[in-house]
mmCIF file of C-alpha atoms and ligand atoms in Angstrom:
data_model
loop_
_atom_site.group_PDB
_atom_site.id
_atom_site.type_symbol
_atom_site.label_atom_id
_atom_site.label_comp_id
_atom_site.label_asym_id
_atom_site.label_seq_id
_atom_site.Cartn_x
_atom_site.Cartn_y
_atom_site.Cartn_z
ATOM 1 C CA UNK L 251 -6.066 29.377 -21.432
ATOM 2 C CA UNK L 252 -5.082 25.604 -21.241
ATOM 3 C CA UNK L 253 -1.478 24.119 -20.626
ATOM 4 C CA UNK L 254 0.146 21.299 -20.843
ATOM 5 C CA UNK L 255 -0.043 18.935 -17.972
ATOM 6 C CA UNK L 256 3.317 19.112 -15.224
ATOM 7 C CA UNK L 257 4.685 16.446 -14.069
ATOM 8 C CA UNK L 258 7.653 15.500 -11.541
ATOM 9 C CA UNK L 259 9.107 12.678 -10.597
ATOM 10 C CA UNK L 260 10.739 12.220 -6.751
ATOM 11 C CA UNK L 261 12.207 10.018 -4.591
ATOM 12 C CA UNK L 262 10.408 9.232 -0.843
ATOM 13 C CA UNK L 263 9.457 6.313 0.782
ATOM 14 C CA UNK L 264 11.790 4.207 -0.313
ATOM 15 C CA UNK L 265 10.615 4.449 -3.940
ATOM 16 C CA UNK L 266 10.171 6.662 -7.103
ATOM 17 C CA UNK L 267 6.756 8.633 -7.146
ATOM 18 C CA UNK L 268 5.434 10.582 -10.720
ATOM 19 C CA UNK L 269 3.186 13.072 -9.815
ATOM 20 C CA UNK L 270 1.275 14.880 -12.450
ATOM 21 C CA UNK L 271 -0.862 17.667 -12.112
ATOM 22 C CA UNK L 272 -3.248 18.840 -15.192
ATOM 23 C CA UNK L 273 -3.817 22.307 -14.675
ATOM 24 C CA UNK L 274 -3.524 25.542 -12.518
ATOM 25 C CA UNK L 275 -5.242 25.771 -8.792
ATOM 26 C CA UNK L 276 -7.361 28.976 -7.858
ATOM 27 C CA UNK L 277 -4.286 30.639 -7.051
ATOM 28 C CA UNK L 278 -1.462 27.974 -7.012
ATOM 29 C CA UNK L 279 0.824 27.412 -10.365
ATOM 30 C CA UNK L 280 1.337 23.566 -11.325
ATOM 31 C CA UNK L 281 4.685 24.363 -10.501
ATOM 32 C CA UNK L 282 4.421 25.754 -7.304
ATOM 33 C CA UNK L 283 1.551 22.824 -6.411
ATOM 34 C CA UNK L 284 4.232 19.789 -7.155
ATOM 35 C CA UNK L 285 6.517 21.779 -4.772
ATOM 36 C CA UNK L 286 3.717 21.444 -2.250
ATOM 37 C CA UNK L 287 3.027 18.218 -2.557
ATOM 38 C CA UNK L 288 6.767 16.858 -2.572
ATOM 39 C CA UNK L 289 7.177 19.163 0.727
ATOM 40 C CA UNK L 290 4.097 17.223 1.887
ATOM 41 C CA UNK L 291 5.375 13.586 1.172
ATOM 42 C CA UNK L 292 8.889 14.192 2.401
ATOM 43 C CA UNK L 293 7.393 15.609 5.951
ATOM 44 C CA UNK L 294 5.325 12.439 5.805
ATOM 45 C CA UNK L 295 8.045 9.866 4.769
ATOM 46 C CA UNK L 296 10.135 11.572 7.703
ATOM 47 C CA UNK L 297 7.245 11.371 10.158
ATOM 48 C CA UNK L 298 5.989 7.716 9.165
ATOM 49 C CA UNK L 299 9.607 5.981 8.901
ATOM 50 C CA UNK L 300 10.439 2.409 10.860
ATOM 51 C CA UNK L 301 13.792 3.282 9.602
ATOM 52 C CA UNK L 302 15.367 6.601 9.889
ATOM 53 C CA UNK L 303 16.979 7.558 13.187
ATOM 54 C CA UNK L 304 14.368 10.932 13.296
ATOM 55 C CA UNK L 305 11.366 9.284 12.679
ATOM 56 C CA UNK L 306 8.575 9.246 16.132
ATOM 57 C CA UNK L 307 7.979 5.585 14.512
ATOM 58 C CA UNK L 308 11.492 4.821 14.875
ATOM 59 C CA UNK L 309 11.687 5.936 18.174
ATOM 60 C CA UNK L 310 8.462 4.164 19.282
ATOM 61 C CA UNK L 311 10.024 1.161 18.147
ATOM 62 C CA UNK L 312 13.302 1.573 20.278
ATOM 63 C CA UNK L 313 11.145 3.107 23.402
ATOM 64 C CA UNK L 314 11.248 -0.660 24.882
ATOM 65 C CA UNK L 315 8.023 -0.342 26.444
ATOM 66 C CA UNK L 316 7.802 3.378 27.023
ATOM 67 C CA UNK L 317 4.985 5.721 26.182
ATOM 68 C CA UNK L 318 6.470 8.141 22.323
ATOM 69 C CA UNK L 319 4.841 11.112 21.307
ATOM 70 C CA UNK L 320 3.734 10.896 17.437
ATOM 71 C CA UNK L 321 2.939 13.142 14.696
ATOM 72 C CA UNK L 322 -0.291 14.501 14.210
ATOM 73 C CA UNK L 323 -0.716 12.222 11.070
ATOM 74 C CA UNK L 324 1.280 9.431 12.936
ATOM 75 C CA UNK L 325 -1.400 9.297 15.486
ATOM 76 C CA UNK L 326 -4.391 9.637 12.463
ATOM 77 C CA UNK L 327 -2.980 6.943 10.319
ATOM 78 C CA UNK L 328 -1.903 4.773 13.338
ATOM 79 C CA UNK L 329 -5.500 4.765 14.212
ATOM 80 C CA UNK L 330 -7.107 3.854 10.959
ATOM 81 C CA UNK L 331 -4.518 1.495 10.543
ATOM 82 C CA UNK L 332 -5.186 -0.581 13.591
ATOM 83 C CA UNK L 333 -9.112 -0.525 13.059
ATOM 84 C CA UNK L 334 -8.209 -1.889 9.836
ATOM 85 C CA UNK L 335 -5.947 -4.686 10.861
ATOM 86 C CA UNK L 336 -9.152 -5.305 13.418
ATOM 87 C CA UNK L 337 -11.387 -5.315 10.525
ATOM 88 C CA UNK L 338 -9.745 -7.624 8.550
ATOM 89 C CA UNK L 339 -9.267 -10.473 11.396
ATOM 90 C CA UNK L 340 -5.244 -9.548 11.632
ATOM 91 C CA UNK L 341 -3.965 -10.636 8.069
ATOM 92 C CA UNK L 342 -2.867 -6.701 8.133
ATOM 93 C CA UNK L 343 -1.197 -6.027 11.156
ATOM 94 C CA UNK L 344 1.124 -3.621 11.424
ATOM 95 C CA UNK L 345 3.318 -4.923 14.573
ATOM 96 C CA UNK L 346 4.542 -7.763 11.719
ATOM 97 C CA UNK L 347 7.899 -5.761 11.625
ATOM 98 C CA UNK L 348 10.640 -7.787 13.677
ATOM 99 C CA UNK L 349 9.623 -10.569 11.251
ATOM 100 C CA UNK L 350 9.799 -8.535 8.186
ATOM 101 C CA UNK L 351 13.266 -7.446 10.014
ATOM 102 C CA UNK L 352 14.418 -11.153 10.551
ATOM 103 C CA UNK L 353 13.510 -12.267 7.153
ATOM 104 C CA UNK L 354 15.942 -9.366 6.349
ATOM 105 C CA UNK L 355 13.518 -7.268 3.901
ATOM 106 C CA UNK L 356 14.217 -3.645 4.888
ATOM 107 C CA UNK L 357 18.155 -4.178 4.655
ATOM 108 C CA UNK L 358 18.001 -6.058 1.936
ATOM 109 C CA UNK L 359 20.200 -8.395 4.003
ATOM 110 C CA UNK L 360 17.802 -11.656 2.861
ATOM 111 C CA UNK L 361 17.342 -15.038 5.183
ATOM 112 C CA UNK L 362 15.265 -17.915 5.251
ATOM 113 C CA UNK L 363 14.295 -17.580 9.148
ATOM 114 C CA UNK L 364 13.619 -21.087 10.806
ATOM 115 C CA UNK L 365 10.496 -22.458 11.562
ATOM 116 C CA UNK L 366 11.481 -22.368 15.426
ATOM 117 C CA UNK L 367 12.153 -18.676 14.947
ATOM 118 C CA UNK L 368 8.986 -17.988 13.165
ATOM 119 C CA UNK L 369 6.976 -19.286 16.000
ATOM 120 C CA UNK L 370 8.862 -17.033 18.783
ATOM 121 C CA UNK L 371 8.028 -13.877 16.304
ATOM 122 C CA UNK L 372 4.630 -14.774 15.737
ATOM 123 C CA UNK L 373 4.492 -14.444 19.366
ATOM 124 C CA UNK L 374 5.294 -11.098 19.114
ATOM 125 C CA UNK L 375 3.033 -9.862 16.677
ATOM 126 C CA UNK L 376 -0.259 -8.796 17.802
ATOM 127 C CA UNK L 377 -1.897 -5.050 16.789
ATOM 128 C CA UNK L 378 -4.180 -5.294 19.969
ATOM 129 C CA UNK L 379 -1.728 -4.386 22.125
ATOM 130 C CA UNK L 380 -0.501 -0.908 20.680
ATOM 131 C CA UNK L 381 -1.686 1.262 23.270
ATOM 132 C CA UNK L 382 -2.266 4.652 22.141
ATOM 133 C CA UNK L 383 -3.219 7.969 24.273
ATOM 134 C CA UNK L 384 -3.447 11.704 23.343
ATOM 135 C CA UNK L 385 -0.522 12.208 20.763
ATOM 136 C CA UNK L 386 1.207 9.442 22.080
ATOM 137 C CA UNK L 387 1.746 5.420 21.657
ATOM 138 C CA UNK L 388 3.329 2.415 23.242
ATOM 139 C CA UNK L 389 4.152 -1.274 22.474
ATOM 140 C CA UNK L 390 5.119 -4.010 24.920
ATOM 141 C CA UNK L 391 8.780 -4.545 24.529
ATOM 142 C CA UNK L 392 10.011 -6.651 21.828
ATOM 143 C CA UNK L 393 7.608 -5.454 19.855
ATOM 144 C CA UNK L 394 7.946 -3.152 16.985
ATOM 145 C CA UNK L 395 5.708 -1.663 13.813
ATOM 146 C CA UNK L 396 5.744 -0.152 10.645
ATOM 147 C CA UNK L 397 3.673 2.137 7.962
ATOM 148 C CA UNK L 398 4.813 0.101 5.531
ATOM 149 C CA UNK L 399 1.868 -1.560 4.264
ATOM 150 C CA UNK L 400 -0.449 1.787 4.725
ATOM 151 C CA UNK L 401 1.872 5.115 4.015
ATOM 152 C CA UNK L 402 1.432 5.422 0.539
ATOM 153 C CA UNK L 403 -2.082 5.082 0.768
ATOM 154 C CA UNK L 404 -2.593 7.325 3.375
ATOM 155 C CA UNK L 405 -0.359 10.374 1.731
ATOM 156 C CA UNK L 406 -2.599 9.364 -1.518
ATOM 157 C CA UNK L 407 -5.297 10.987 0.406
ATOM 158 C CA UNK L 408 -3.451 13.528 1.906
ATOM 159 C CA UNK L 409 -2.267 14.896 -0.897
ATOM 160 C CA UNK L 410 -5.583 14.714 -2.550
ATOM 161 C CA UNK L 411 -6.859 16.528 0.050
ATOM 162 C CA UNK L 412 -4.201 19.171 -0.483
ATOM 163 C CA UNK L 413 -5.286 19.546 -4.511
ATOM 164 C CA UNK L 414 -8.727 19.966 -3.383
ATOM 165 C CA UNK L 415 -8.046 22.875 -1.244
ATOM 166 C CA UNK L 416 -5.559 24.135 -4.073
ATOM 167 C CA UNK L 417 -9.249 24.212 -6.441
ATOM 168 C CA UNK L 418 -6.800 21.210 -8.461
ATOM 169 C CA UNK L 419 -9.719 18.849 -10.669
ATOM 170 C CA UNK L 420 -7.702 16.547 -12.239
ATOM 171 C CA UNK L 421 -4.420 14.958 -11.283
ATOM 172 C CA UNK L 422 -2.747 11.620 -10.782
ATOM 173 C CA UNK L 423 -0.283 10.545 -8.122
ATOM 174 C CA UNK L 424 1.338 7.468 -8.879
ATOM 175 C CA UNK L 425 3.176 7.182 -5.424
ATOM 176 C CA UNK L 426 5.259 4.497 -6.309
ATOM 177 C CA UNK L 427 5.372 0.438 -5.623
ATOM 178 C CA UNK L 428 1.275 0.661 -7.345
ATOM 179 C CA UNK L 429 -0.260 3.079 -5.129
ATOM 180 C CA UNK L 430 -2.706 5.353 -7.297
ATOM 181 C CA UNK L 431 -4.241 8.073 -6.223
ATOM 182 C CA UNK L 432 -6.117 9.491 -9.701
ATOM 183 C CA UNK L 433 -7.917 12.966 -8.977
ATOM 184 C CA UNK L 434 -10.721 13.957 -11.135
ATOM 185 C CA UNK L 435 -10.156 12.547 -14.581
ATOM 186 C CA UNK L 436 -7.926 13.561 -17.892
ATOM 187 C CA UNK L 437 -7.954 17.284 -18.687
ATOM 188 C CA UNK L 438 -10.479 15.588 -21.905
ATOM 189 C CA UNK L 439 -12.452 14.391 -19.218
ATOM 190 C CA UNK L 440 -11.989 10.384 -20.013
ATOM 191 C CA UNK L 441 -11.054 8.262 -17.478
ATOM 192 C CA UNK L 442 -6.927 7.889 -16.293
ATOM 193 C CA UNK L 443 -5.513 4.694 -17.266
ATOM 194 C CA UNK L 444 -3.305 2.750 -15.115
ATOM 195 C CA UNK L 445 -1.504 -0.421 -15.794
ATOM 196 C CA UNK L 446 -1.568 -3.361 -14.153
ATOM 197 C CA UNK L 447 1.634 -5.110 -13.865
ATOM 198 C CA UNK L 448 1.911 -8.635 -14.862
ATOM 199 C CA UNK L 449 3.752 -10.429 -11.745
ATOM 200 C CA UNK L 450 6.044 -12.668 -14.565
ATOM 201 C CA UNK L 451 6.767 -10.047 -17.079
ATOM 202 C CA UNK L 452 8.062 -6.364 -17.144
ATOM 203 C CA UNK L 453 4.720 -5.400 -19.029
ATOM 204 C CA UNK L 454 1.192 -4.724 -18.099
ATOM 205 C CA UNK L 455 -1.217 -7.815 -18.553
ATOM 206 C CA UNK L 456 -4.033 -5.317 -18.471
ATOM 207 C CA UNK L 457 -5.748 -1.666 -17.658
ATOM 208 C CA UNK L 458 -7.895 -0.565 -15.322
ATOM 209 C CA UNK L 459 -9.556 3.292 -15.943
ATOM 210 C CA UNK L 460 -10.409 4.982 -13.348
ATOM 211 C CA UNK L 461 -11.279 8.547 -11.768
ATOM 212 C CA UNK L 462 -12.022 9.754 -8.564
ATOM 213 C CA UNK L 463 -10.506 6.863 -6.189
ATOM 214 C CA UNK L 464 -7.201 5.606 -5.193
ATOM 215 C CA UNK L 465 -6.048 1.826 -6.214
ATOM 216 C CA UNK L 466 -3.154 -0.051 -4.426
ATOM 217 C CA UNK L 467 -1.475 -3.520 -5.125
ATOM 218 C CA UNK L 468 0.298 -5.511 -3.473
ATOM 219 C CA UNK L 469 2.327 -8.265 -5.717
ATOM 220 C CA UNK L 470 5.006 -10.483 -4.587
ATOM 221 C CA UNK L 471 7.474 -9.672 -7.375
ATOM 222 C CA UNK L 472 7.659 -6.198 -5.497
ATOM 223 C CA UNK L 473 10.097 -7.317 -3.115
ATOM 224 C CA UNK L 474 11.556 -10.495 -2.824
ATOM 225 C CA UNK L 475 14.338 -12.783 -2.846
ATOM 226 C CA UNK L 476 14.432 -16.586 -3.980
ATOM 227 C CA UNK L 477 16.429 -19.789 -2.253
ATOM 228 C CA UNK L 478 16.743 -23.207 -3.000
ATOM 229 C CA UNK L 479 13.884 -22.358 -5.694
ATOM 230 C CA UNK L 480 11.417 -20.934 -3.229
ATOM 231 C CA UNK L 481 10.693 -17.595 -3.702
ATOM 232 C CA UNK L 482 9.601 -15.182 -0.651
ATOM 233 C CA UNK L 483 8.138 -11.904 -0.726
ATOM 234 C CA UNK L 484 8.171 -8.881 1.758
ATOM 235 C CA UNK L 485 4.054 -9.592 2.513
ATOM 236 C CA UNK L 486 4.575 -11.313 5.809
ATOM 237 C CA UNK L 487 1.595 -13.123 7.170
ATOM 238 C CA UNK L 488 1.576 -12.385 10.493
ATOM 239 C CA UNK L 489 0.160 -15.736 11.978
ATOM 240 C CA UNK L 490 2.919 -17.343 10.614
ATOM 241 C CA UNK L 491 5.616 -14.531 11.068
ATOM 242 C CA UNK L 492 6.324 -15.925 7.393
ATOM 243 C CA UNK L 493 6.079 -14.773 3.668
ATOM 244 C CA UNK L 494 2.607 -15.468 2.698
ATOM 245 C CA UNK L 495 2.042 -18.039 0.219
ATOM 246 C CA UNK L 496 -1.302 -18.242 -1.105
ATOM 247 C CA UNK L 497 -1.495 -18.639 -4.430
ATOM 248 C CA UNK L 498 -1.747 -14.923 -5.496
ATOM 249 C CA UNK L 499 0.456 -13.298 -7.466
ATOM 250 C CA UNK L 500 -1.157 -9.946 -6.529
ATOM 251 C CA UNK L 501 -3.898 -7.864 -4.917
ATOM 252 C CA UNK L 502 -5.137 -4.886 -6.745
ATOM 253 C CA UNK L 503 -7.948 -2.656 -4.693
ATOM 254 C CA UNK L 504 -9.567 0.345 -6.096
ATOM 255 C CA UNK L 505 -11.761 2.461 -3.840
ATOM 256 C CA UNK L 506 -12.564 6.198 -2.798
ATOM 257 C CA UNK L 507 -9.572 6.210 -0.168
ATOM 258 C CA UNK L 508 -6.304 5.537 -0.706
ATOM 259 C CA UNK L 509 -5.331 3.996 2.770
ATOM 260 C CA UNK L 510 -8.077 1.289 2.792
ATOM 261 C CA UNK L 511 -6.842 0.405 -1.381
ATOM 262 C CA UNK L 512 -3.115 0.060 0.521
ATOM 263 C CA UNK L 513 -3.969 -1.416 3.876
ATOM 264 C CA UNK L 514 -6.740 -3.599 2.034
ATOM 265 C CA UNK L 515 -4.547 -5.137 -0.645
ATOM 266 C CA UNK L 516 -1.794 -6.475 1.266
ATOM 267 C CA UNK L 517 -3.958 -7.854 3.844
ATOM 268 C CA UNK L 518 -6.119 -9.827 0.715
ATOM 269 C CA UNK L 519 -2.707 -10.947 -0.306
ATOM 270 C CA UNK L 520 -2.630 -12.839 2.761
ATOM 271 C CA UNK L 521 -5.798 -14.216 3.163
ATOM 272 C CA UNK L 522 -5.388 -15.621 -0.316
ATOM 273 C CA UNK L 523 -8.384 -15.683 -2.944
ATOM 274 C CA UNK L 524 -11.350 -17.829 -1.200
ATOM 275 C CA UNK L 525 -10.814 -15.676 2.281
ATOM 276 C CA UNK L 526 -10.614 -12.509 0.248
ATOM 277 C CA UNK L 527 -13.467 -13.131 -1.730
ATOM 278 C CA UNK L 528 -15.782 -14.274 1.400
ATOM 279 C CA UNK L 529 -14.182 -10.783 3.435
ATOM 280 C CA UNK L 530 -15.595 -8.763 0.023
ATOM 281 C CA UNK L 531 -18.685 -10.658 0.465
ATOM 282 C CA UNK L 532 -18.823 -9.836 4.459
ATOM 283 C CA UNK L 533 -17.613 -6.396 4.039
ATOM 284 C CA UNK L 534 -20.108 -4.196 1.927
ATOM 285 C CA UNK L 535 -19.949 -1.335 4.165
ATOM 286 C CA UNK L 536 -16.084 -0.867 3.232
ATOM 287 C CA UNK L 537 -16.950 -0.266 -0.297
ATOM 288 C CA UNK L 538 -14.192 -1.180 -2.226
ATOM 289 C CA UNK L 539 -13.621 -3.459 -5.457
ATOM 290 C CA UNK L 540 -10.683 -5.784 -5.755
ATOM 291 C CA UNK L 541 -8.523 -7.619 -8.959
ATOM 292 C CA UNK L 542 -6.544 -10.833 -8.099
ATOM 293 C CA UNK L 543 -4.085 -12.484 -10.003
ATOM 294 C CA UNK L 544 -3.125 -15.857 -9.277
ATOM 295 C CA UNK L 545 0.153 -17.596 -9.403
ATOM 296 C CA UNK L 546 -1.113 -19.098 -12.320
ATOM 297 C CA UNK L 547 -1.572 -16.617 -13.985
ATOM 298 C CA UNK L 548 -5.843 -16.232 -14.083
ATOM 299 C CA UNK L 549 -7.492 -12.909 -12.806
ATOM 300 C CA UNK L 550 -10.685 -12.568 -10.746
ATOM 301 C CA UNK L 551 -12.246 -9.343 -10.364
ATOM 302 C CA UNK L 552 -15.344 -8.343 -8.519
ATOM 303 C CA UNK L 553 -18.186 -7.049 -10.845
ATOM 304 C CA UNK L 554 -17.502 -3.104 -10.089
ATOM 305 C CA UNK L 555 -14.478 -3.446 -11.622
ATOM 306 C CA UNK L 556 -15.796 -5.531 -15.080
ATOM 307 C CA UNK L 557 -16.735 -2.599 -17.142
ATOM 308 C CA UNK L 558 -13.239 -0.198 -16.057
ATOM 309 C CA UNK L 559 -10.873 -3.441 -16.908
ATOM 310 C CA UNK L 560 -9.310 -4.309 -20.084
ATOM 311 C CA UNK L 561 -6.816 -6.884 -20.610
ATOM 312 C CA UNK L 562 -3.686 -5.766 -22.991
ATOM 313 C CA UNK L 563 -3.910 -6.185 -26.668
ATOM 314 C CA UNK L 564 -2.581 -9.581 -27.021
ATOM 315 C CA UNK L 565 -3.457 -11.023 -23.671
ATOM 316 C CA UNK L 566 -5.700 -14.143 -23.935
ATOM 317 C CA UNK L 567 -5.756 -15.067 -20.235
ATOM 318 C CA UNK L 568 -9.270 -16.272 -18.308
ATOM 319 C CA UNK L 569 -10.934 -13.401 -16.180
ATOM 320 C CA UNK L 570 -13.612 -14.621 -13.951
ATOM 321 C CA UNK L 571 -16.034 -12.101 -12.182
ATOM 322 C CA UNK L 572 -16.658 -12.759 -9.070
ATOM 323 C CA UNK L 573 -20.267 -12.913 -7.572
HETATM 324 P P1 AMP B 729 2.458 -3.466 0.691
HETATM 325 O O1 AMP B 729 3.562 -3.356 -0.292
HETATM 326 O O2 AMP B 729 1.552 -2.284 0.773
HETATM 327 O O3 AMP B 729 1.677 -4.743 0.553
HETATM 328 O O4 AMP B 729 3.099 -3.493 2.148
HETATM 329 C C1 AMP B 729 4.117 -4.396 2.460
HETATM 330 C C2 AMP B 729 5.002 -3.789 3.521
HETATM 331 O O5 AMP B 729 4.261 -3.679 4.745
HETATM 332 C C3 AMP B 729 6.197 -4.666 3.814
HETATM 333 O O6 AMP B 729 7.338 -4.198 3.151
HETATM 334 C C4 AMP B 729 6.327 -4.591 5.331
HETATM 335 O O7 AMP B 729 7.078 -3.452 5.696
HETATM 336 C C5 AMP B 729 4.913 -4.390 5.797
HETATM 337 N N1 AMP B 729 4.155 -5.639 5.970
HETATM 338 C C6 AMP B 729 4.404 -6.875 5.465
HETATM 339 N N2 AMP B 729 3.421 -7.733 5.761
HETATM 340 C C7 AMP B 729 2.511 -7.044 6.488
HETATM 341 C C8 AMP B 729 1.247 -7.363 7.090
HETATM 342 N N3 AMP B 729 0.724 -8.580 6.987
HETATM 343 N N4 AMP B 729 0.589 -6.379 7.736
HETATM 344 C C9 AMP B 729 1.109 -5.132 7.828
HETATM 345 N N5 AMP B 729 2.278 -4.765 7.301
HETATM 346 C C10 AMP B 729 2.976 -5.695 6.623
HETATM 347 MG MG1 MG B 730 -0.423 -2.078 1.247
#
């Protein structure tokens, strides 16, 4: 017997997730499955907060210099994280925080930090020296981290993970701020279609189909604030304990895991297109596809993504494939 799809929208991570699940698991209702997976992503958001009081993150943060105890996951995604922010030369790195702090992004409490500033918090910032042990971690004092550029990513997999052992084929997690995780593919067994945002409208500039893999972008009209006709957004680079300004508009990664589309696509962001395209290049073995857009306005794609992309009815802009 078939039924409609189930969807539910929540609120975690500091953003509004639609989940939608397709059909029954082996012996799991839709209904009961969503219930699972919201219990899942609120344990996470709680466990994987820089900002609320409970979170081990929180407290690692505040431990000035002291060895914390983490989550399970903490530990798992604080792992994969920092090999990533090795892999991709530092333009992720998660100990970025007390500038994204002084440039006043989580509080929403917005300032344009001076460039003698900047230069003391670069100082600061440097992923090599989170220590970790056992279930514990430990930064030098005056430093600090966040999940922020990885957590949706990494609870796209989780949860995927969770539909798989649930017998769940085909579902898709939009988890908020562009993070995708698409399981399996429509109940009619053609690909899901996701937007892609354009960074100077309110519309989509284009499609991408996909099944199977997560996708993540990063875009700097997520979060930002303007002065003086300068705009900055909340993807710090973190040799410049600044707002990186590149060129790009936005990152958009598509692969098989969700944390490397998230971690991936804000650290592309800040390497801007040439150093993106050249760690693509370098990087086979991380097997992932990426769509830029540029601030003005053209899109680059590498080739895996030609055939699944499809600019908007309308839309007359220049794609180049990369090669
Ligand atoms: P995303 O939206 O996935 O690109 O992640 C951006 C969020 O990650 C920001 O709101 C910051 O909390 C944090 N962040 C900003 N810049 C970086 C960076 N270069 N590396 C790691 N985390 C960052
Ligand atoms: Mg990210």
């Amino acid at each position: 017997m078939r039924s409609d799809p189930v969807r539910r929208t929540i609120l975690a991570m500091d953003t509004v997730m639609n989940l939608t699940v397709c059909q029954n698991g082996k012996d799991i209702t839709m209904d009961k499955a969503l219930d699972e997976l919201t219990a899942c992503i609120n344990t996470l958001d709680k466990e994987l907060s820089a900002t609320g009081q409970e979170s081990p993150i929180y407290a690692l943060n505040h431990a000035q210099g002291g060895w914390t105890a983490l989550s399970e996951r903490g530990c798992d995604l604080l792992d994969r994280a920092l090999a990533l922010c090795a892999a991709t030369g530092g333009a992720l790195d998660l100990t970025a925080y007390p500038a994204v702090e002084a440039w006043g992004f989580p509080s929403g409490e917005y300032r344009v930090v001076s460039p003698d500033e900047c230069a003391q918090l670069a100082g600061r910032i440097n992923y090599a020296a989170v220590e970790r042990k056992d279930g514990q971690a430990r930064l030098p004092e005056g430093m600090a981290l966040d999940m922020g550029a990885v957590a949706k990513g990494y609870a796209g997999d989780i949860l995927a993970a969770r539909l798989g052992e649930m017998g769940i084929t085909s579902a898709l997690l939009d988890l908020g701020q562009s993070s995708i995780q698409a399981i399996g593919a429509k109940p009619d067994g053609s690909p899901w279609r996701v937007g892609i945002q354009d960074p100077d409208s309110e519309g989509y500039l284009g499609v991408l189909s996909l099944s199977d893999c997560g996708m993540g972008t990063s875009g700097n009209y997520q979060r930002f604030f303007e002065e003086d006709g300068v705009t900055y957004c909340h993807i710090i680079d973190p040799a410049a304990a600044a707002p990186a300004q590149t060129g790009l508009s936005s990152v958009t990664v598509v692969s098989p895991s969700g944390l490397l589309c998230d971690g991936l696509s804000t650290a592309l962001f800040v390497m801007g297109l040439d150093k993106a395209t050249q760690f693509w290049h370098d990087h086979p073995e991380l097997g992932f596809d990426a769509l830029f857009i540029t601030d003005k306005g053209k899109i680059y794609l590498t080739p895996g993504l030609a055939d699944s992309f499809t600019l908007a009815e309308g839309e007359q802009r220049e794609v180049t494939v990369l090669s």
